[in-house]
Coordinates of C-alpha atoms and ligand atoms in Angstrom, one line a residue:
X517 CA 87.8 39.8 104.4
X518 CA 86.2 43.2 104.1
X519 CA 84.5 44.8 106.8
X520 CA 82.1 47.6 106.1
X521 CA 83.3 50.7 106.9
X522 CA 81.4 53.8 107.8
X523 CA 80.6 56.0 104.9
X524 CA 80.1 59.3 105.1
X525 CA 78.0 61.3 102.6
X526 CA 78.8 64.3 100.7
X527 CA 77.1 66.5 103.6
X528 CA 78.9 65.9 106.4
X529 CA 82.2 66.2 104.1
X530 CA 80.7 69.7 103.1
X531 CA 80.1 70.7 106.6
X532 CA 84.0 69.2 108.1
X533 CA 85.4 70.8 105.6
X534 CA 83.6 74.6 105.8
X535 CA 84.3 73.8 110.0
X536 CA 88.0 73.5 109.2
X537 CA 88.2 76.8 106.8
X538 CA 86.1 78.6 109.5
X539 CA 88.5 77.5 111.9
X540 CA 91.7 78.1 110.0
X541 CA 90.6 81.8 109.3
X542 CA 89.9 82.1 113.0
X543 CA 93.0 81.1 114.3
X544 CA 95.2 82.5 111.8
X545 CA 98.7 80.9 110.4
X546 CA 100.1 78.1 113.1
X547 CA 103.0 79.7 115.2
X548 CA 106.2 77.4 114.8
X549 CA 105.2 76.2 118.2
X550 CA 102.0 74.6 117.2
X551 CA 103.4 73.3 113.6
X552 CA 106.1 71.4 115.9
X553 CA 102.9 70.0 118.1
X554 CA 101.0 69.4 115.6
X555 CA 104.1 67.3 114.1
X556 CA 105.2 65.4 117.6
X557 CA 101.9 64.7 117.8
X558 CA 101.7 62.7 115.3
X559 CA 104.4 61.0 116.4
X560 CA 102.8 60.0 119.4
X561 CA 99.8 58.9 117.6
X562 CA 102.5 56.0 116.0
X563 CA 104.6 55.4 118.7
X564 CA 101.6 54.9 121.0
X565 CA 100.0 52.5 118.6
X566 CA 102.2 51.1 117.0
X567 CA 101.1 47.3 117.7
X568 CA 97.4 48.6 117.1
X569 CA 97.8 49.3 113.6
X570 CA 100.3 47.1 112.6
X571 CA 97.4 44.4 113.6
X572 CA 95.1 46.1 111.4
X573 CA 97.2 46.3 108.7
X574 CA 98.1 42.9 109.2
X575 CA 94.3 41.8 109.1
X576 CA 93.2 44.3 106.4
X577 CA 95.9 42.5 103.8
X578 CA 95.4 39.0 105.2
X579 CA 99.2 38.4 106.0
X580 CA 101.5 41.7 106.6
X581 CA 104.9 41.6 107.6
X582 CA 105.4 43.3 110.9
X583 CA 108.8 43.8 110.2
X584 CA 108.0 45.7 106.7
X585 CA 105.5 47.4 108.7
X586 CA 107.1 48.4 111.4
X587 CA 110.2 49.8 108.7
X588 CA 108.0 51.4 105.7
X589 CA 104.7 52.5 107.9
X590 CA 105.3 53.2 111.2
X591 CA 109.4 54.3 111.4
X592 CA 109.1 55.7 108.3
X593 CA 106.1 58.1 108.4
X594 CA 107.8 59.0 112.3
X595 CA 111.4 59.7 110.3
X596 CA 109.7 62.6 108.5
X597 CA 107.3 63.8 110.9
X598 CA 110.4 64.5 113.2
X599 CA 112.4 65.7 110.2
X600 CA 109.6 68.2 109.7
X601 CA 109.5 69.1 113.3
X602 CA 113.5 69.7 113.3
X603 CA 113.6 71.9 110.4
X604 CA 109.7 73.7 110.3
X605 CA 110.9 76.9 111.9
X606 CA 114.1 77.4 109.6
X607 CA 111.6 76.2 106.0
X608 CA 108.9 78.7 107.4
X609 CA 111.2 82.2 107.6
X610 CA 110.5 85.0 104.9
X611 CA 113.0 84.4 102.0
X612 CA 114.3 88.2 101.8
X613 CA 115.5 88.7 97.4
X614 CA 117.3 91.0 95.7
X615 CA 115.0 94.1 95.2
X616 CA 115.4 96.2 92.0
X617 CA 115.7 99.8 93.4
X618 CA 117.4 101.5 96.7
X619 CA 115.0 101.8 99.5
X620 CA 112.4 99.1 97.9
X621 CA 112.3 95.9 100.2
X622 CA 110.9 93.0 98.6
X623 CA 110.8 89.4 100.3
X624 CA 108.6 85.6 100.0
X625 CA 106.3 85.3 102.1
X626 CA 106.0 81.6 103.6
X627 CA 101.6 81.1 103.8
X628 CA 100.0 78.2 104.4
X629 CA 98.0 77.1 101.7
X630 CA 94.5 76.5 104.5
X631 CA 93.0 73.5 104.6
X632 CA 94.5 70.6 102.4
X633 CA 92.3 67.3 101.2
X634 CA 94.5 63.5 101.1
X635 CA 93.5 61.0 99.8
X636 CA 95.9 57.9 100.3
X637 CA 95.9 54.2 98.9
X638 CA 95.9 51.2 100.4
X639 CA 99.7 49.4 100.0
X640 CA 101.5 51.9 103.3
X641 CA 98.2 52.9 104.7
X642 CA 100.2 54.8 107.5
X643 CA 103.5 56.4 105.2
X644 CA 101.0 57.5 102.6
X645 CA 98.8 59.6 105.0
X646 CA 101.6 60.6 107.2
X647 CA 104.2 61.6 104.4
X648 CA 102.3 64.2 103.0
X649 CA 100.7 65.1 106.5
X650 CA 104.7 65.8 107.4
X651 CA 104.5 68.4 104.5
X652 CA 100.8 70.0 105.4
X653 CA 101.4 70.4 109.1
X654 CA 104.8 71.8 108.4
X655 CA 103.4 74.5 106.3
X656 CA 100.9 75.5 108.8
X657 CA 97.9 74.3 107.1
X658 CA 94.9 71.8 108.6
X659 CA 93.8 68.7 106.9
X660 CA 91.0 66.0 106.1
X661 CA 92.3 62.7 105.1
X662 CA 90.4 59.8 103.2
X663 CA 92.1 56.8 103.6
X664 CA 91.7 53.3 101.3
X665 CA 88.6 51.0 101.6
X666 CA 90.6 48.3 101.1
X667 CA 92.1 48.5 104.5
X668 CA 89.1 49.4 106.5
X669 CA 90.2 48.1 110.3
X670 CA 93.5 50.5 109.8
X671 CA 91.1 53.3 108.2
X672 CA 88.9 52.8 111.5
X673 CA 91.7 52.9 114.0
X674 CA 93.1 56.3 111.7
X675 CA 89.9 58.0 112.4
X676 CA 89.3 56.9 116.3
X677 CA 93.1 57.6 116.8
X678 CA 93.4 60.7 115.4
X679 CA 90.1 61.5 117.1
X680 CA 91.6 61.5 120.2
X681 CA 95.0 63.0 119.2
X682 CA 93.9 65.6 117.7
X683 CA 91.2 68.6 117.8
X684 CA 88.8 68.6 115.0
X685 CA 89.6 71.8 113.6
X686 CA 93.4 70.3 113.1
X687 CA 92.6 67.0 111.3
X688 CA 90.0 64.8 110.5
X689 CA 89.7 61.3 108.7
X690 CA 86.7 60.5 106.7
X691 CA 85.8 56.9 106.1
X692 CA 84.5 55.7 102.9
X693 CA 85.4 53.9 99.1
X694 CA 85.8 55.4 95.7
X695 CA 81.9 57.0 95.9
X696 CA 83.1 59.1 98.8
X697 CA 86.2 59.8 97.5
X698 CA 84.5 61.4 94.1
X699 CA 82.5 63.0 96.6
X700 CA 85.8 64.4 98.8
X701 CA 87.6 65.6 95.2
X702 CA 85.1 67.5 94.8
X703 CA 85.4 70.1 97.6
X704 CA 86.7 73.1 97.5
X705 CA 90.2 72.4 98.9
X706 CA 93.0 74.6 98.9
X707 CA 94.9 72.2 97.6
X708 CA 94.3 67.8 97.4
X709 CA 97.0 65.6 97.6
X710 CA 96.1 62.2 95.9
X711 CA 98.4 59.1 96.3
X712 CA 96.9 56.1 93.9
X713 CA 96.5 54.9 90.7
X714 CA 97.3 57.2 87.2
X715 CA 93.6 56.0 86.1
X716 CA 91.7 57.4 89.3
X717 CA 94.5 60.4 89.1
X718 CA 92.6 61.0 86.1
X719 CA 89.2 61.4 87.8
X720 CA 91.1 63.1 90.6
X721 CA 92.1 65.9 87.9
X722 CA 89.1 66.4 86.1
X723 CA 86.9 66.9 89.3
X724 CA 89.2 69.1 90.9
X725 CA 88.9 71.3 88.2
X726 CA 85.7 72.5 88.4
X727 CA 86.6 74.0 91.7
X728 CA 90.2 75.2 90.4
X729 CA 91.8 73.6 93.2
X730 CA 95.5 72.8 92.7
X731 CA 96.4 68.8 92.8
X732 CA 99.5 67.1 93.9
X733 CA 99.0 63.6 91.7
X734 CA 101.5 60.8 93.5
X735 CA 101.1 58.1 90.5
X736 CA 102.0 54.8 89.7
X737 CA 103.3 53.3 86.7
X738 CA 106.1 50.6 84.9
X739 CA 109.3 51.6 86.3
X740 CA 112.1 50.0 84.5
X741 CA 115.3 48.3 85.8
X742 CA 117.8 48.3 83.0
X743 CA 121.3 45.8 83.9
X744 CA 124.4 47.6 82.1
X745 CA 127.2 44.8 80.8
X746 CA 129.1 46.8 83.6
X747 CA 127.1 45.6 86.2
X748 CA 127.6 42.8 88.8
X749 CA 124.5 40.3 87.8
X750 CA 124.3 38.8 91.0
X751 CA 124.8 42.0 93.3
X752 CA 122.4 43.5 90.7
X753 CA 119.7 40.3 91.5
X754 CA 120.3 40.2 94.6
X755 CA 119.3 44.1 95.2
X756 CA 116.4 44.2 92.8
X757 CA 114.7 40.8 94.3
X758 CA 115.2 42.1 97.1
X759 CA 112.7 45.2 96.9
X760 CA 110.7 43.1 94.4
X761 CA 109.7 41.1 97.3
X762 CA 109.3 43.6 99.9
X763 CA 105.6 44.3 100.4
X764 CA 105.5 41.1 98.0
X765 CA 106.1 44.1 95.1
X766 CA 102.6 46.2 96.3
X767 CA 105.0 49.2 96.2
X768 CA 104.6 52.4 93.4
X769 CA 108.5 52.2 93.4
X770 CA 109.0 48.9 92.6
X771 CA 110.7 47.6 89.8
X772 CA 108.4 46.5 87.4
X773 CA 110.3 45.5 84.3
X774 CA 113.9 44.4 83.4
X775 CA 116.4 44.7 81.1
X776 CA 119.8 43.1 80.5
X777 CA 121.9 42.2 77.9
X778 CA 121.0 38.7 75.7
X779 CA 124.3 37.5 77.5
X780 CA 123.5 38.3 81.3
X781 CA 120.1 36.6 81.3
X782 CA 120.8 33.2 82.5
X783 CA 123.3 34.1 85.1
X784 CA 120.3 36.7 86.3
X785 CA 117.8 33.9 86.6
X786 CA 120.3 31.5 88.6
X787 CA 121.4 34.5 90.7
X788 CA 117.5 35.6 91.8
X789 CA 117.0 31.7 92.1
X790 CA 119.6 30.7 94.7
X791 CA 118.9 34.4 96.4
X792 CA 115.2 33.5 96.7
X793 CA 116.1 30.3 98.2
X794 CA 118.4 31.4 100.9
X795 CA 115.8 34.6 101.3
X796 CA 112.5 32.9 102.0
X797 CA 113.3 29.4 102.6
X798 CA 109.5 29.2 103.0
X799 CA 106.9 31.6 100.9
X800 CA 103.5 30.2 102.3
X801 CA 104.4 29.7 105.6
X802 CA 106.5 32.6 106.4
X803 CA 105.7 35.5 108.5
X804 CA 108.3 37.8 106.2
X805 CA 106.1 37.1 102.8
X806 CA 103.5 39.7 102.5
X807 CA 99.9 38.4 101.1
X808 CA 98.5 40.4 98.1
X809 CA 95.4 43.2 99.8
X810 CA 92.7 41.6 98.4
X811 CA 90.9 38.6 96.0
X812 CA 90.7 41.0 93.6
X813 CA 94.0 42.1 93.2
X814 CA 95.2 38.2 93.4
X815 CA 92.9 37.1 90.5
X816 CA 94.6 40.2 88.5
X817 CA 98.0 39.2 89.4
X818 CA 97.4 35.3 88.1
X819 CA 95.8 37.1 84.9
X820 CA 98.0 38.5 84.3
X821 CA 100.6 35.4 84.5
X822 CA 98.5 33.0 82.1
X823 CA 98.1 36.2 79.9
X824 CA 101.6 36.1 79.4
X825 CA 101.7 32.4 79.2
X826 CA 99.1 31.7 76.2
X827 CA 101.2 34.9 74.1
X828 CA 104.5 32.6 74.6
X829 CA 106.3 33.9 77.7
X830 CA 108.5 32.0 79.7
X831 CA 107.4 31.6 83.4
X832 CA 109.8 30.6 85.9
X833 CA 108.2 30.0 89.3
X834 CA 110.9 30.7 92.5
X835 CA 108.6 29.2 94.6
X836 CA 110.1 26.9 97.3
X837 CA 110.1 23.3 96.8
X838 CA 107.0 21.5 96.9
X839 CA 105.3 24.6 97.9
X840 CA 102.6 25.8 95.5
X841 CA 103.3 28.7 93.1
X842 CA 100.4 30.6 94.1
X843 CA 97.8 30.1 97.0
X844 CA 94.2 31.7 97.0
X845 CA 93.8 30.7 100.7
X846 CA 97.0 32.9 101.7
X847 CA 97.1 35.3 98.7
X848 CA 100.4 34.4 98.9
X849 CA 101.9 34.7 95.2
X850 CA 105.9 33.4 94.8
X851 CA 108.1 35.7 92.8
X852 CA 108.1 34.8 89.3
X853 CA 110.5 35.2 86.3
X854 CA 108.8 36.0 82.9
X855 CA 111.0 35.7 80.4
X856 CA 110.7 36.4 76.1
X857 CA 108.1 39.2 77.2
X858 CA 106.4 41.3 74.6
X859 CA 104.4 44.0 74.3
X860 CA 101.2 42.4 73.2
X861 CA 101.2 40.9 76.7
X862 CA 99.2 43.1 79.7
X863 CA 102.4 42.2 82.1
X864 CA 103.7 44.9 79.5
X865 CA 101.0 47.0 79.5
X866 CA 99.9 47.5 82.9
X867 CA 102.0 48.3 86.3
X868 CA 101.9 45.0 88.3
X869 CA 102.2 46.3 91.5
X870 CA 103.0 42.5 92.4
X871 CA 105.9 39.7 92.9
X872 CA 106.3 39.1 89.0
X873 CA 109.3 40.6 86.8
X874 CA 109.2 40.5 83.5
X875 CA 112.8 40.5 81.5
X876 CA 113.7 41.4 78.7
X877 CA 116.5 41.4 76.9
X878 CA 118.7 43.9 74.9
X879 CA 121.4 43.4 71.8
X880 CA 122.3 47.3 71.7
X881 CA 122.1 49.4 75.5
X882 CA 120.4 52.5 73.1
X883 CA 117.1 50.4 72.6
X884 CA 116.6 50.3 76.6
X885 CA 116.9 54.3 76.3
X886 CA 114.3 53.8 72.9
X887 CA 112.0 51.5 74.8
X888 CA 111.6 53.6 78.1
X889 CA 111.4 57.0 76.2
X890 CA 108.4 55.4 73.8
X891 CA 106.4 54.6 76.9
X892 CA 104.9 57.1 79.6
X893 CA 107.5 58.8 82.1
X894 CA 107.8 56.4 84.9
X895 CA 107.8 57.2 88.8
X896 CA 111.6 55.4 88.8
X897 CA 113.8 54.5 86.5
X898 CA 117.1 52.1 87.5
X899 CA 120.5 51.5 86.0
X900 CA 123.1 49.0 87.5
X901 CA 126.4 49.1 85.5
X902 CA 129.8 51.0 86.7
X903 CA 130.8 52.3 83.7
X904 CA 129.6 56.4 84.4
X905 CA 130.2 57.6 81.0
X906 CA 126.9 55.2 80.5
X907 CA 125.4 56.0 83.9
X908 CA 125.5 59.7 83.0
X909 CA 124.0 59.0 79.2
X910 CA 121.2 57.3 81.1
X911 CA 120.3 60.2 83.7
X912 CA 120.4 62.6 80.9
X913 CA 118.3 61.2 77.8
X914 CA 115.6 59.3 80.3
X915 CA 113.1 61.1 82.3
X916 CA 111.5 59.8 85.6
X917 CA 110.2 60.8 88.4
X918 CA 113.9 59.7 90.2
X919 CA 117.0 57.7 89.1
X920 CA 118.7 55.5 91.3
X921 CA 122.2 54.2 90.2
X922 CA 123.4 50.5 91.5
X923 CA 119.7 50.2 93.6
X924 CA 116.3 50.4 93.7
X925 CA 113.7 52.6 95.5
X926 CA 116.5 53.9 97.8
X927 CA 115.4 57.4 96.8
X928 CA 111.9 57.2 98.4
X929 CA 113.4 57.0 102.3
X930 CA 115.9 59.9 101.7
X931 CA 114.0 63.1 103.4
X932 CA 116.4 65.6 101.5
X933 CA 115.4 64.4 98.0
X934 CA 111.9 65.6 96.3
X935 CA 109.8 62.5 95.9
X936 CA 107.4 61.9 93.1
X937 CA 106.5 61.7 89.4
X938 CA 106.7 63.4 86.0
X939 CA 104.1 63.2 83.3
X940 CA 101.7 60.4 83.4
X941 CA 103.8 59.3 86.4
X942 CA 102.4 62.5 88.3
X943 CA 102.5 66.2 89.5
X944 CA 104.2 67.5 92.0
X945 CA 106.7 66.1 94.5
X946 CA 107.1 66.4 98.3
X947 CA 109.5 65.0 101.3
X948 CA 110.9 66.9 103.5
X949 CA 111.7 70.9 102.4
X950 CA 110.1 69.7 99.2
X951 CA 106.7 68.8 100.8
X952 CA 106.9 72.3 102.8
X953 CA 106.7 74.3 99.6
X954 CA 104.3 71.9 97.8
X955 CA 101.9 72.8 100.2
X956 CA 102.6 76.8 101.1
X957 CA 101.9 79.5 99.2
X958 CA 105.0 81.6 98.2
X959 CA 103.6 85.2 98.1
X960 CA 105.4 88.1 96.9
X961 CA 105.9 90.9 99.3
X962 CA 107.0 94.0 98.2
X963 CA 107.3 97.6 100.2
X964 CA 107.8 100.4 98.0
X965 CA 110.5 102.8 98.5
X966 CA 109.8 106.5 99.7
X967 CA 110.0 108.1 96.6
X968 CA 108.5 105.3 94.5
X969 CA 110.6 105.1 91.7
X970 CA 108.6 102.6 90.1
X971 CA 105.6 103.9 90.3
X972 CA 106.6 107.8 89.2
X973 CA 108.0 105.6 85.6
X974 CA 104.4 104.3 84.9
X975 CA 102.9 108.0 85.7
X976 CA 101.5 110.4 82.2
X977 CA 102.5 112.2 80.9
X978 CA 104.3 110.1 78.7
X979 CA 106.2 112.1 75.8
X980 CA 109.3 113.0 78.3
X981 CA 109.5 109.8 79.8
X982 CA 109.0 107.6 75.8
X983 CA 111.5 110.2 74.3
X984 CA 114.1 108.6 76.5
X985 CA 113.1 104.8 76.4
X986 CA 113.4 105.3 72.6
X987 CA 116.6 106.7 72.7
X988 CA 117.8 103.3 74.4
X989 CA 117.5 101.9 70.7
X990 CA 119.3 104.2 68.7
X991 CA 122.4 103.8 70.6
Ligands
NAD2054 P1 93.4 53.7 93.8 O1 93.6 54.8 92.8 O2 92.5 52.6 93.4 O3 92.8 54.3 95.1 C1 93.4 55.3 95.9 C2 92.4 56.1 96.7 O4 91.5 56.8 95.8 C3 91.6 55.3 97.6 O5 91.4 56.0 98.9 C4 90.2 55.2 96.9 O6 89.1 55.1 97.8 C5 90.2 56.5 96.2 N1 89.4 56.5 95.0 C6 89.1 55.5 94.1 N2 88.3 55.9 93.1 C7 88.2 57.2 93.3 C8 87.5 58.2 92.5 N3 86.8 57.9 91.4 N4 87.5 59.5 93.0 C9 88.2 59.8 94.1 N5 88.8 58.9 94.9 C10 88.8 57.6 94.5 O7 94.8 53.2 94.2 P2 95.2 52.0 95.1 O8 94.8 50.7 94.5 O9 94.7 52.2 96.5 O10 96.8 52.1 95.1 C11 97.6 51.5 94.2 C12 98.1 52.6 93.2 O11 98.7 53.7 93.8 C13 99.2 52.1 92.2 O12 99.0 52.6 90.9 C14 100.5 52.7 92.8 O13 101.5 52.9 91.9 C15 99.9 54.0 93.3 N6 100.8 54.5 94.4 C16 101.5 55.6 94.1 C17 102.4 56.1 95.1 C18 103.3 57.3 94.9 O14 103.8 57.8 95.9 N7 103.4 57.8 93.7 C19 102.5 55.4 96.4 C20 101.7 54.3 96.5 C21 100.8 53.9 95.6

């Protein structure tokens, strides 16, 4: 069910966000110190209320798993706050380079970019605010966050939590649906960081635009899982059903499509059977299956299904036995096989962001390389197989926001490694050291030398001086 949610208007967004830039200018960059605070406490925030907002998430989707809550919200968004914390004062030192005269100094500067917009989906309410906030605070800046509609008891407890966390020049959360968050893209940020769909990404873009300010666009999109005749099919199942399931597949990372060889497909299908099975004896009725956020998103998920159906698909239904395949009361949707998959079909069109796996099949391994390069850049792409003359054919001639070998999504929990998309799959990446220089400014410092070499070469006259440049050619 949907609570209403506060909404504010395009006022009081005007008048937080020209408080926070008042306030940033005021104070000056954050000392180390205060990054660090600003970064434990937001750790407190979680640790504190940890059973708080795992409720509300759990009430916003209908059913949440705590567990995958407690892993892919809470720890997770506390893993790179405290990453951030470890390693701010090391990220934020001047980077001194190689200048191009004696006596000239010339260094990066490390500046925080001011104050810095979010706006985060609903699917990890927590991870998608906190991630980036990992990266803002780090780089000294302040921040206004607009979380999703669609979870509006977590969005409330955000904004009364970070209330009293935090002072209102450091953060604030704004409450409101797609209407406010037009509104919110179009301040005059110093940068906005936008986690969500590539259509809204779109809007996101556009309206930034007027105001020139700089976007980081965390996208969706179909990211393929392609099964090499190297691979282990059931290891292979087992890992892919795996994630498929988590979140029950409301992840940007998730695998959204398959491909194997005409030969592995029926030893795939028994594989993610019996895994299902021994995995979640019980789909309806189990506290570890994830409900789909809203009605809304259901009925696009069951479209989808009977789309593929009446254009000659294959369904197979893991669902328990005698449980149903899908349940409107629960929003409970089984995984599901859909096999003989086509193009014509919107399973193949649009990201599913839900239980259902499409397969399809391959004679030659080139046309999985053909079939992913004719379609926009995904987020992910996936290759199970051993042999590493093919792995390394694969890294080179797709392109994706990441590449896992022998997994899937593993990437997005490893703080060292950039995370996020390429071409329609988005702009920019952050994580860790990554996120620190998404969101500062690297400025070029240089101090001239006493006698100012440089500048005496750009001084008339000019005859002297082009006499000798010329001579540099007829040697
Ligand atoms: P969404 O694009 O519908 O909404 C995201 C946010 O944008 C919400 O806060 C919403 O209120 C706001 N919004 C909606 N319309 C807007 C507009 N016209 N102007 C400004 N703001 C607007 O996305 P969603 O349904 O919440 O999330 C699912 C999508 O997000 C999927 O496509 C998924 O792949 C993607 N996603 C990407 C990542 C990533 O890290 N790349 C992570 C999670 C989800």
């Amino acid at each position: 069910m949907l609570i209403m949610m506060k909404q504010q208007t395009s006022e009081d967004l005007s008048t937080i966000l020209n408080s926070l830039k008042r306030a940033h200018l005021k104070h000056g960059p954050a000392s180390a110190a205060l990054r660090r605070d600003r970064l434990l406490r937001a750790v407190q925030l979680l640790s504190e209320n940890h059973l708080a907002l795992s409720a509300a998430i759990n009430q916003d989707f209908g059913h949440r798993s705590a567990y995958q809550t407690l892993l892919a919200d809470v720890l997770s968004s506390i893993g790179a706050l405290k990453f951030a914390a470890e390693h701010v004062e090391q990220w934020m030192q001047p980077e001194v380079v190689a200048a191009p005269a004696e006596g000239m100094q010339t260094w990066i500067q490390q500046q925080p970019l001011g104050v810095v917009g979010i706006i985060s989906p609903w699917n990890f309410p927590l991870n998608l605010a906190f991630g980036p906030l990992a990266g803002i605070f780090a780089a000294g800046n302040t921040a206004m966050l607009k979380p999703s509609e669609l979870t509006p008891h977590t969005s409330e407890l955000l904004a009364e939590l970070v209330a009293r966390y935090f002072k209102p020049h450091e953060l604030v959360v704004v409450l409101g649906d797609a209407e406010v968050g037009q509104a919110f893209s179009a301040l005059p940020f110093d940068h906005l960081v936008f986690t969500g769909s590539s259509a809204v990404g779109k809007h996101i873009m556009r309206t930034a635009a007027e105001n020139l300010v700089p976007v980081t666009l965390e996208l969706g999109g179909k990211s393929p899982v392609v099964i090499a005749e190297s691979a282990d099919v059931q290891q292979a199942a087992q890992r892919i059903m795996t994630v498929k399931t988590f979140n029950a597949g409301q992840i940007c990372v998730s695998p959204d499509y398959l491909f194997l060889s005409d030969a592995q497909e029926k030893a795939f299908v028994a594989a993610a059977q019996q895994f299902i099975s021994e995995s979640f004896p019980s789909v309806q009725h189990n506290n570890d299956y994830t409900s789909i956020v809203s009605p809304r998103h259901f009925e696009r998920l069951v479209a989808l299904l009977s789309d593929a159906q009446s254009k000659g698909a294959k369904i197979i239904s893991l669902a328990p036995e005698g449980e149903p395949d899908i349940d409107a009361v629960t929003r409970k949707i089984a995984p599901h096989l859909i096999l003989n998959v086509t193009d014509e079909m919107l399973i193949m069109q649009e990201e599913i962001f839900g239980p259902l796996l499409p397969v399809k099949t391959y004679q030659l391994f080139e046309e999985t390389i053909n079939y992913i390069n004719a379609h926009p850049r995904p987020l992910a792409a996936y290759y199970f197989g051993q042999d590493q003359a093919q792995q390394q054919h694969f890294a080179i001639h797709t392109t994706s926001g990441a590449l896992v070998i022998n997994d899937v999504m593993t990437h997005a929990s490893i703080d060292t490694l950039p995370f996020g998309g390429v071409g329609a799959s988005g702009i920019g990446a952050y994580h860790g050291v990554h996120g620190f220089r998404r969101f500062t400014h690297a400025k070029a410092v240089v101090v001239q030398s006493m006698d100012g070499a440089s500048n005496l070469r750009l001084r008339a006259p000019y005859e002297q001086k082009q006499a000798t440049l010329t001579a540099l050619f007829n040697n």
